[in-house]
mmCIF file of C-alpha atoms in Angstrom:
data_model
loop_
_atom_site.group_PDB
_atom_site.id
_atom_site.type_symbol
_atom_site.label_atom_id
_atom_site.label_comp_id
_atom_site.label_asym_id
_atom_site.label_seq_id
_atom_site.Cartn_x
_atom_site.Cartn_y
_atom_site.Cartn_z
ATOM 1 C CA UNK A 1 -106.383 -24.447 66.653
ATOM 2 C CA UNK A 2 -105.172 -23.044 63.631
ATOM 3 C CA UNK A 3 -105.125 -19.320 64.501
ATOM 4 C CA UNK A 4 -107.346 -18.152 62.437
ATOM 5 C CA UNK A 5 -110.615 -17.884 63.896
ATOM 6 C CA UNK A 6 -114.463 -17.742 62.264
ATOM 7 C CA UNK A 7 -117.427 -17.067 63.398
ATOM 8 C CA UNK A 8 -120.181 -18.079 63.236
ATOM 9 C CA UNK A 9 -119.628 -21.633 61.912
ATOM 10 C CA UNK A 10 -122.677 -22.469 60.846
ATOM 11 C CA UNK A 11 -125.418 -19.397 59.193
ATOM 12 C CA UNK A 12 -128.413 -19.326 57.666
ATOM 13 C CA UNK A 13 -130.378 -16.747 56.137
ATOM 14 C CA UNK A 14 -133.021 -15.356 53.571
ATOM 15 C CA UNK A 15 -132.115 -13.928 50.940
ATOM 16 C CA UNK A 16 -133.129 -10.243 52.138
ATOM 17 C CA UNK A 17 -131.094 -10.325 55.093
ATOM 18 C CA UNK A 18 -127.908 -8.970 56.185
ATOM 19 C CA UNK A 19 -125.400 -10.593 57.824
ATOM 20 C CA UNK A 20 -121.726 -10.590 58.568
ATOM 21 C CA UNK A 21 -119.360 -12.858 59.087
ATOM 22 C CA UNK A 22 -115.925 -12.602 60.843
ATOM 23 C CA UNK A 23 -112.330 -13.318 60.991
ATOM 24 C CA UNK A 24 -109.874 -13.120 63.385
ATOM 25 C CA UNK A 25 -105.961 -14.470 63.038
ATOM 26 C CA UNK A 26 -103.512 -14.590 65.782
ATOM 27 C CA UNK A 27 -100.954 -15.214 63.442
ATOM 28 C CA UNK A 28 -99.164 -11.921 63.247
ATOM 29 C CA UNK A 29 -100.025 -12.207 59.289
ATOM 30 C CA UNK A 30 -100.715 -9.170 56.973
ATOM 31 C CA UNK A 31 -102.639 -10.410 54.369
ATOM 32 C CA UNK A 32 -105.582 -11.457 54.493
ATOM 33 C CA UNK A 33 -108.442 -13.958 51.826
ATOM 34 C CA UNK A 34 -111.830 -14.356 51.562
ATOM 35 C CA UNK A 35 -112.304 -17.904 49.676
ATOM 36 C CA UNK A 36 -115.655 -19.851 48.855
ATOM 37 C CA UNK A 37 -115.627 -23.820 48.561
ATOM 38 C CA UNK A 38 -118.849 -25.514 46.397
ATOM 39 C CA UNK A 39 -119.445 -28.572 46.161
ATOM 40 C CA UNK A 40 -117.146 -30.531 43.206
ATOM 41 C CA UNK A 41 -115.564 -26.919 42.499
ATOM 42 C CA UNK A 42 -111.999 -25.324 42.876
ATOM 43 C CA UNK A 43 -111.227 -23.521 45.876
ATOM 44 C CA UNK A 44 -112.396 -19.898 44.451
ATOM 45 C CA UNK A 45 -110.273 -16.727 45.912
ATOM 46 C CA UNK A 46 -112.785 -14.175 46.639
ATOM 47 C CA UNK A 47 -110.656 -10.956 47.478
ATOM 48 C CA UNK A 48 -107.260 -10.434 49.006
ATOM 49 C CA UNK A 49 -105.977 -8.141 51.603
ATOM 50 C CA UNK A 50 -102.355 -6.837 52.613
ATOM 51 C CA UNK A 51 -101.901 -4.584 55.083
ATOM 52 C CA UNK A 52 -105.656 -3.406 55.179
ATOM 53 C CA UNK A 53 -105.744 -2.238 51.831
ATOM 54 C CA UNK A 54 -107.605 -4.655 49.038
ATOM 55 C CA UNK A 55 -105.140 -6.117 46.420
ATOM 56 C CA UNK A 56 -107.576 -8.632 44.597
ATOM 57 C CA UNK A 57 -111.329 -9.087 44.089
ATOM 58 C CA UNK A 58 -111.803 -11.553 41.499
ATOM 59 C CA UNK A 59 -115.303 -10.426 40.214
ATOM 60 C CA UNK A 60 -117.163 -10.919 43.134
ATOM 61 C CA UNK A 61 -120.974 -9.923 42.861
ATOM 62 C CA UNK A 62 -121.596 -6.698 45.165
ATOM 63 C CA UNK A 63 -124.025 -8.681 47.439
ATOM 64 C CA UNK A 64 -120.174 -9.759 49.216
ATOM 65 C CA UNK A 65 -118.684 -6.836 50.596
ATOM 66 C CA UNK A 66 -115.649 -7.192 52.345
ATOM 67 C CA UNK A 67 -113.958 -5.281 55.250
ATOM 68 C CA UNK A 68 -110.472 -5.223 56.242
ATOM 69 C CA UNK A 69 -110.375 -2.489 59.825
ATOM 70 C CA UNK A 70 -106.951 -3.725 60.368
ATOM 71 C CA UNK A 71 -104.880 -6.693 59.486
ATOM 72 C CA UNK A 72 -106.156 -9.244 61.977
ATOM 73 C CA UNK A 73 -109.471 -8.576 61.718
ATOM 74 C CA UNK A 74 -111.639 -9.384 58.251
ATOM 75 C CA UNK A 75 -114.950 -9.076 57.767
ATOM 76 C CA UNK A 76 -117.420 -10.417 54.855
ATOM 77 C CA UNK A 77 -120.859 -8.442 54.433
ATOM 78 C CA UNK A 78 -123.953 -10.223 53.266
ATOM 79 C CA UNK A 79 -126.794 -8.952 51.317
ATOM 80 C CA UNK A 80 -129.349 -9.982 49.599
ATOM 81 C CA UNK A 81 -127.615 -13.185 48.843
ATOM 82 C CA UNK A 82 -129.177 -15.838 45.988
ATOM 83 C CA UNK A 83 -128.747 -19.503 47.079
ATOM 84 C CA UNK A 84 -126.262 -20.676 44.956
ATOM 85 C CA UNK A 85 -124.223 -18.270 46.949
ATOM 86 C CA UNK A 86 -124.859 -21.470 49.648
ATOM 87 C CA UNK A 87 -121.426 -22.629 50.228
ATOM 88 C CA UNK A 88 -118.341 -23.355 53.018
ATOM 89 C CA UNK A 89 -116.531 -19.858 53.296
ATOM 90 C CA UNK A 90 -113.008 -19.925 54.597
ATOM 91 C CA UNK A 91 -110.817 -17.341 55.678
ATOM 92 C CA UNK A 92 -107.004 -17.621 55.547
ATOM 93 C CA UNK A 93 -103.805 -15.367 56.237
ATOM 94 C CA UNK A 94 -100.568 -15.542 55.597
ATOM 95 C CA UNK A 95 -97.152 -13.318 55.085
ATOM 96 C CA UNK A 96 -97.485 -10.906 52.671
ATOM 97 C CA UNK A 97 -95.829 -12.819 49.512
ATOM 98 C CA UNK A 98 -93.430 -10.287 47.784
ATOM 99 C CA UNK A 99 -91.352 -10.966 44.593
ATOM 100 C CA UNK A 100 -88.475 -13.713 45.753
ATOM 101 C CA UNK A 101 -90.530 -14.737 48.318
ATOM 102 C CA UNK A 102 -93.415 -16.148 47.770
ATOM 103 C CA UNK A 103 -93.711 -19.143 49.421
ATOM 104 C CA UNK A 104 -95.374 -17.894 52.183
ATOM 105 C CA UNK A 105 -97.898 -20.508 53.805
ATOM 106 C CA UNK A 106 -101.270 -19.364 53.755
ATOM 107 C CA UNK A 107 -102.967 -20.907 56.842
ATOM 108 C CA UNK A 108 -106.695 -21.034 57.263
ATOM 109 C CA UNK A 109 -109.780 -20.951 59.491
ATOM 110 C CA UNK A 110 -112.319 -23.673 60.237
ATOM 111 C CA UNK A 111 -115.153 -21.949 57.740
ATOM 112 C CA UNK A 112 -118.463 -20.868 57.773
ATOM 113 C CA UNK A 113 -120.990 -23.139 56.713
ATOM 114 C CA UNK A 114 -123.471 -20.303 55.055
ATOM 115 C CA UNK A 115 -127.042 -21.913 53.444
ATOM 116 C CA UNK A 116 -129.061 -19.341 51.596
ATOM 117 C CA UNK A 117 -133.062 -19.827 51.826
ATOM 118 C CA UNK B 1 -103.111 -20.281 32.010
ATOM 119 C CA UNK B 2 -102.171 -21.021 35.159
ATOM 120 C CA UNK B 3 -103.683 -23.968 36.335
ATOM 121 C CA UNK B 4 -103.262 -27.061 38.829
ATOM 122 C CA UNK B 5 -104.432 -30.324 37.331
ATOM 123 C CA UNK B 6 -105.457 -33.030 39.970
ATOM 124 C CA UNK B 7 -106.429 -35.957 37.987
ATOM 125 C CA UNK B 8 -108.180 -38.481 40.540
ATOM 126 C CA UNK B 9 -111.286 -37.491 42.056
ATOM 127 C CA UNK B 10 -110.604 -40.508 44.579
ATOM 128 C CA UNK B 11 -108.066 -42.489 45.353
ATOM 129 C CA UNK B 12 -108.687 -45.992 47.519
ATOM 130 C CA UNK B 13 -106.443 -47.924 49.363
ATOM 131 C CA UNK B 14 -105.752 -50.140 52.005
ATOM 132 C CA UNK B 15 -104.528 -49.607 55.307
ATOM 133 C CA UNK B 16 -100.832 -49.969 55.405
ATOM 134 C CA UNK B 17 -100.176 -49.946 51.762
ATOM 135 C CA UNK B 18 -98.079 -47.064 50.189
ATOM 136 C CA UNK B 19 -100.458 -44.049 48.593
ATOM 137 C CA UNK B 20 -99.942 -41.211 46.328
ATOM 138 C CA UNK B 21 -102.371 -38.484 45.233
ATOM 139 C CA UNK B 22 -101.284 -36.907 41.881
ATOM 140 C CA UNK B 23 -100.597 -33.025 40.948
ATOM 141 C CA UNK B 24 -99.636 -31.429 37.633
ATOM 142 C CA UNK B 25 -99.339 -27.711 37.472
ATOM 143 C CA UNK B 26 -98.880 -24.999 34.470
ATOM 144 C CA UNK B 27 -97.332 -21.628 35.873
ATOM 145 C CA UNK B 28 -95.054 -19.131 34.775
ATOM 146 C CA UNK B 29 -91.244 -19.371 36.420
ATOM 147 C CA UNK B 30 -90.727 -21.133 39.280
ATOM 148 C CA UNK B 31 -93.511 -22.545 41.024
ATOM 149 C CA UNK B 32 -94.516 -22.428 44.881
ATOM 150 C CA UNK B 33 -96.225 -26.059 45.651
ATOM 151 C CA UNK B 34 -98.595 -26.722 48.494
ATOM 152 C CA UNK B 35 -100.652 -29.766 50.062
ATOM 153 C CA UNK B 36 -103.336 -29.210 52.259
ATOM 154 C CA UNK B 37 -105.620 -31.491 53.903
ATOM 155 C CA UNK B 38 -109.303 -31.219 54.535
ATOM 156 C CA UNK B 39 -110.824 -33.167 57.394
ATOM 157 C CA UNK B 40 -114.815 -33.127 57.105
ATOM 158 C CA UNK B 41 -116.336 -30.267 58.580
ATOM 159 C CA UNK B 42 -112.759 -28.239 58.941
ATOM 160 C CA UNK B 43 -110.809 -26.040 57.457
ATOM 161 C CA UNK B 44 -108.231 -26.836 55.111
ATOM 162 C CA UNK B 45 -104.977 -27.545 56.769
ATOM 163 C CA UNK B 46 -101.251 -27.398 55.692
ATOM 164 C CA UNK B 47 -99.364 -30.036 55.114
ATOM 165 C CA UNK B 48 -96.122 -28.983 53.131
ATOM 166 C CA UNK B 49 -94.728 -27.114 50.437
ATOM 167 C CA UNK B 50 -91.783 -26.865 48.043
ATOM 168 C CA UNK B 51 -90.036 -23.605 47.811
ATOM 169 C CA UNK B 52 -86.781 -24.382 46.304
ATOM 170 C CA UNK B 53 -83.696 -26.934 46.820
ATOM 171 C CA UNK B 54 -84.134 -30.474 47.511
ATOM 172 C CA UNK B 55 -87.057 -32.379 45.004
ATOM 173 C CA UNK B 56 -88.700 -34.427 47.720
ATOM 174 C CA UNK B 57 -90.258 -32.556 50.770
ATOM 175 C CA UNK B 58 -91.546 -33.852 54.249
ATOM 176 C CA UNK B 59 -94.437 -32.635 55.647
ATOM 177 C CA UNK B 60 -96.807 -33.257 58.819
ATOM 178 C CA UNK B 61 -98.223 -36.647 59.867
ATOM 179 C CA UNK B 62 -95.226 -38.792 57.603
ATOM 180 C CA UNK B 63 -96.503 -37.258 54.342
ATOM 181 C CA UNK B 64 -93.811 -36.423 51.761
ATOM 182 C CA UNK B 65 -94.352 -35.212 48.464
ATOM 183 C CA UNK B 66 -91.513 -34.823 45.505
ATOM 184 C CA UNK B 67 -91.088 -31.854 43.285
ATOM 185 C CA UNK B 68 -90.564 -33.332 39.516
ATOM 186 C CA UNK B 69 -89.963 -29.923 37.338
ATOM 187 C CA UNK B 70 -89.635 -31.870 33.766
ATOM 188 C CA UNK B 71 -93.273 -33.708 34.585
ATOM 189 C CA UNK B 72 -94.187 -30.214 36.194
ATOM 190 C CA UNK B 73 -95.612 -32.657 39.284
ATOM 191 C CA UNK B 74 -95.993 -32.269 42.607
ATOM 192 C CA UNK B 75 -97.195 -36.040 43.941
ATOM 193 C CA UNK B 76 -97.826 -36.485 47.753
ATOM 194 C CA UNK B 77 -97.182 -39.512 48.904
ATOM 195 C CA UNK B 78 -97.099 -41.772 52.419
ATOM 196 C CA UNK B 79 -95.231 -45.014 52.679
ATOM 197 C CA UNK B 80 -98.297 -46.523 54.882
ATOM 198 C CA UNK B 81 -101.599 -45.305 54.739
ATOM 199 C CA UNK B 82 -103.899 -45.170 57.951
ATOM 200 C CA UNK B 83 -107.675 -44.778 57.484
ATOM 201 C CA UNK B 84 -107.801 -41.509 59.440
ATOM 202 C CA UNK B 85 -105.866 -40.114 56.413
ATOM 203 C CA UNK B 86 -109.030 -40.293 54.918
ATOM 204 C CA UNK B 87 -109.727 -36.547 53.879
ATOM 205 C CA UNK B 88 -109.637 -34.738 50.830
ATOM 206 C CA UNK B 89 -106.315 -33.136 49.601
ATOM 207 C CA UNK B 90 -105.796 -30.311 47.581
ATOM 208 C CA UNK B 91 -103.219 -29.175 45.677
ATOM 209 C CA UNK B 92 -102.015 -25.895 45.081
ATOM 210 C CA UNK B 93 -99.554 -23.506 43.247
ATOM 211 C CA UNK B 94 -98.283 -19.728 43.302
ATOM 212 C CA UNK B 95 -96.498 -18.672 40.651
ATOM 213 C CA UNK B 96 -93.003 -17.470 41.332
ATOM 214 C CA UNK B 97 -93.143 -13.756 39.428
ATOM 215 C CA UNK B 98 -95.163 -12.938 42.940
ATOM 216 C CA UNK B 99 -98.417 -12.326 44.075
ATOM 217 C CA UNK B 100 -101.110 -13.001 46.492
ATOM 218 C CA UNK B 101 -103.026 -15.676 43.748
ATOM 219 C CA UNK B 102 -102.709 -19.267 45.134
ATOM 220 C CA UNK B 103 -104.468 -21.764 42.727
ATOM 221 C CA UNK B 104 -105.822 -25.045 44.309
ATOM 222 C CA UNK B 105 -106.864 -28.014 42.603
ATOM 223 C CA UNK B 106 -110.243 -29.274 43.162
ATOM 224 C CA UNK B 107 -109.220 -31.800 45.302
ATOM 225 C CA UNK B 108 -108.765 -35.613 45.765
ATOM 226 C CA UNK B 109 -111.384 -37.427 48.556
ATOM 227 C CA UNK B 110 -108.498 -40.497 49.872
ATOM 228 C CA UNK B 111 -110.628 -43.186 50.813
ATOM 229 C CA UNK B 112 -108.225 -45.426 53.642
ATOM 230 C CA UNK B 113 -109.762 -49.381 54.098
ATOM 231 C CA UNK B 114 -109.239 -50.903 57.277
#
């Protein structure tokens, strides 16, 4: 239990559907990231949340839209995905870093396993 | 560019024997360091991370790693290896002017033999 919940862990979908998926920590954390794992690539940061309000989005394709209703709960929005989008997609939270103290921890979920068709 | 360099793509070694997965990093000022471990089908999970003070850091499950700023390194290390260490460990940096971008490595699959 890391205290950062996702669901569902496992989704797949055609590439004209929408779907959601969903984020919970219990962490007491106020930011909040959207990452996406592929195979033999870098851990890529997706977008970033603090306090609610979006502080990064690292030129991800509109088909991702992200919602942040409050800062325990994140949400990613799928539509009309391709599959390369096909990939593990982890959520994480942590302390809002600040200036002198950034070494906050950022602690993540289990993932969800998304395959495109 | 900021970047985090893990040179290995695997490591093997044998049960018992001491093991180190290598990290170089390029930031600007001083850097926040990170190991995480990934367990198939999971998450990635902390293991430890250098903020400031002493150069060699102990983490979870008798993993250490030490801080080297001159090599700008971040090695994690275990005096005995067990094979269910036998994940894949990433690396990872936040520069110290601030923000919220962490940069991981792409990771090094430790293979443990019995």
């Amino acid at each position: 239990e890391t205290g950062v919940t996702q669901t569902p862990r496992h989704l797949v979908m055609g590439m004209t559907n929408k779907k959601s998926l969903k984020c919970e920590q219990h962490l007491g954390h106020n930011a909040m990231y959207w990452y996406k794992q592929s195979a033999k690539k870098p851990l890529e940061l997706m977008f970033v949340y603090n306090f609610k309000e979006q502080t990064e989005n690292n030129s991800v394709p509109s088909r991702f839209s992200p919602e942040c209703p409050n800062s325990s709960h994140l949400f990613l929005h799928l539509h009309t995905l391709q599959p390369e989008d096909s990939a593990l997609y982890l959520c994480a939270s942590s302390q809002a870093p600040y200036l002198g103290s950034s070494g906050n921890t950022i602690y993540f979920g289990e993932g969800s396993w998304l395959t495109v068709v | 560019a900021q970047s985090v360099a893990q040179p290995e793509d695997q490591v093997n070694v044998a049960e018992g024997n001491p093991l180190t997965v290598k990290c170089t990093y390029s930031v600007s000022g001083n850097p926040y360091l990170f190991w995480y471990v990934q367990y198939p089908n999971r998450g990635l999970q902390f293991l430890l991370k250098y903020i400031t003070g002493d150069n060699l850091v102990k983490g979870s499950y008798g993993f250490e790693a030490e801080f080297n700023k001159s090599q700008t390194s971040f090695h994690l290390k275990k005096p005995s290896a067990l094979v269910s260490d036998s994940a894949l460990y990433f690396c990872a940096v936040r520069p110290g002017t601030g923000g919220f971008k962490t940069i991981f490595g792409a990771g090094t699959r430790l293979f443990v033999k019995a």
